[in-house]
């Protein structure tokens, strides 16, 4: 049989979950073999160790591990392929896990691949509503494994939110699924991503799907059109959601419109709705940079203006970023991308004087600069300006507490990183809502927390992240994992590069100096840097390759 390109995993059938407790427990105990095994300890969104520390913005904990008195919820994704379902699933899981809600994604495609085996293909009619008996039996087997895994996690691992990522194209199957969840005392919430905007469809197909070997050496636009025609051929009977008795949210054209129906069963459901109204699936980049060096000794209380070197840094950094954006835009077009205008750039900064003056380099060039009061640096409290020796002499007990938990510990009259993460939650929602490319100019402590949200770092990693001034960090959203890139800023005084002196760094290492300019990003998330040639720099920029991309490479040909 010729090699097939798989479309979205479709649930046409009523659920086949058995009530055999031993069977469910056995399946749950061996669940990792059905989920994406290669992402373990690489893609934290999909596999979070059970002994993980408290989530970055988690306010409290419970014996059951379930928060907000909300019980158990099954979020069921609905929509044809190339509509952004997986992107929404991963973004939603990232946000809920950030709040401390035990969340796990169950991609039906993972179960299909685990069942048919590596390198094997499903039958030609596997996705058809009128499939052959053999294909129907195979679908039943795959669905049973996935559903039992969901119940095993909710019942035996104290899970709270299970996200079921599949096409779920018919009203009959969705009603059956809702009834089944209700029998197990699980609230169901359906989320449909409905897209009829041809430009968005083509962009989604170009960005995610056409890496398949089936589209090799094809014009990207033609490949996207061919892929979308395949969807129409293989899934001719998709029914958009209109079931009045179900709880559902319908996102139309990447968040341009929303419809809600019966979404009011608990507090957590309202948080999910609020998050979805602040997110989208459009492509854009986020850049992180430090503010320039202040005049004299930097101080939290003094709020000094930029020094002469700080002003020079702001201009050089702005020129470097704008040149990088131009080169990156031209590179995408040369590789077959659409000749669209460059995305607009919005600049955010705190209300501190040195961040405002750093942002002036962009304001002078006509870019919009917005101030965010929540983005002020972490408050060092009574330890400001004290040397490490003085802190150890004055606060020996605090040092012991800090060494045990540098994320949650507060020095006297100071903020912890946990306090900062809670303070930044409105910024995180605005960050999700922003559709332009976004530049964030802030203190290193703020960058640590925001970077950790986008890249799903653990609380133990956050205080150790470093952002030297001679680098710009670029984060590019993707369906399964975000990717990061380091952009070198040339010609800076080495004395302005290291981390800010007002940080409380005990026992957190100091930021990298001029001899080690690469941020200490978590080793588990990245492979060794790869050089990326760009003209106009005295040092080659370095691309940070997220190894999770390799872990999910098999999904490119899946067309889900």
Coordinates of C-alpha atoms in Angstrom, one line a residue, residues 388 391-392 402 411 417 444 448 463 499-511:
X388 CA 27.0 38.6 50.1
X391 CA 23.8 39.2 54.2
X392 CA 25.3 36.0 55.5
X402 CA 16.9 30.7 50.6
X411 CA 14.3 38.1 52.4
X417 CA 10.0 35.2 42.7
X444 CA 16.4 40.5 34.7
X448 CA 13.2 35.3 34.2
X463 CA 16.2 32.1 39.8
X499 CA 23.6 40.8 35.7
X500 CA 22.2 43.6 37.7
X501 CA 23.9 44.1 41.1
X502 CA 20.6 44.6 43.0
X503 CA 19.6 41.0 42.4
X504 CA 19.6 38.8 45.5
X505 CA 21.8 36.1 44.2
X506 CA 22.4 33.8 47.2
X507 CA 23.1 31.1 46.2
X508 CA 21.9 31.9 42.7
X509 CA 24.9 32.3 40.3
X510 CA 25.7 35.7 38.9
X511 CA 24.7 36.5 35.4

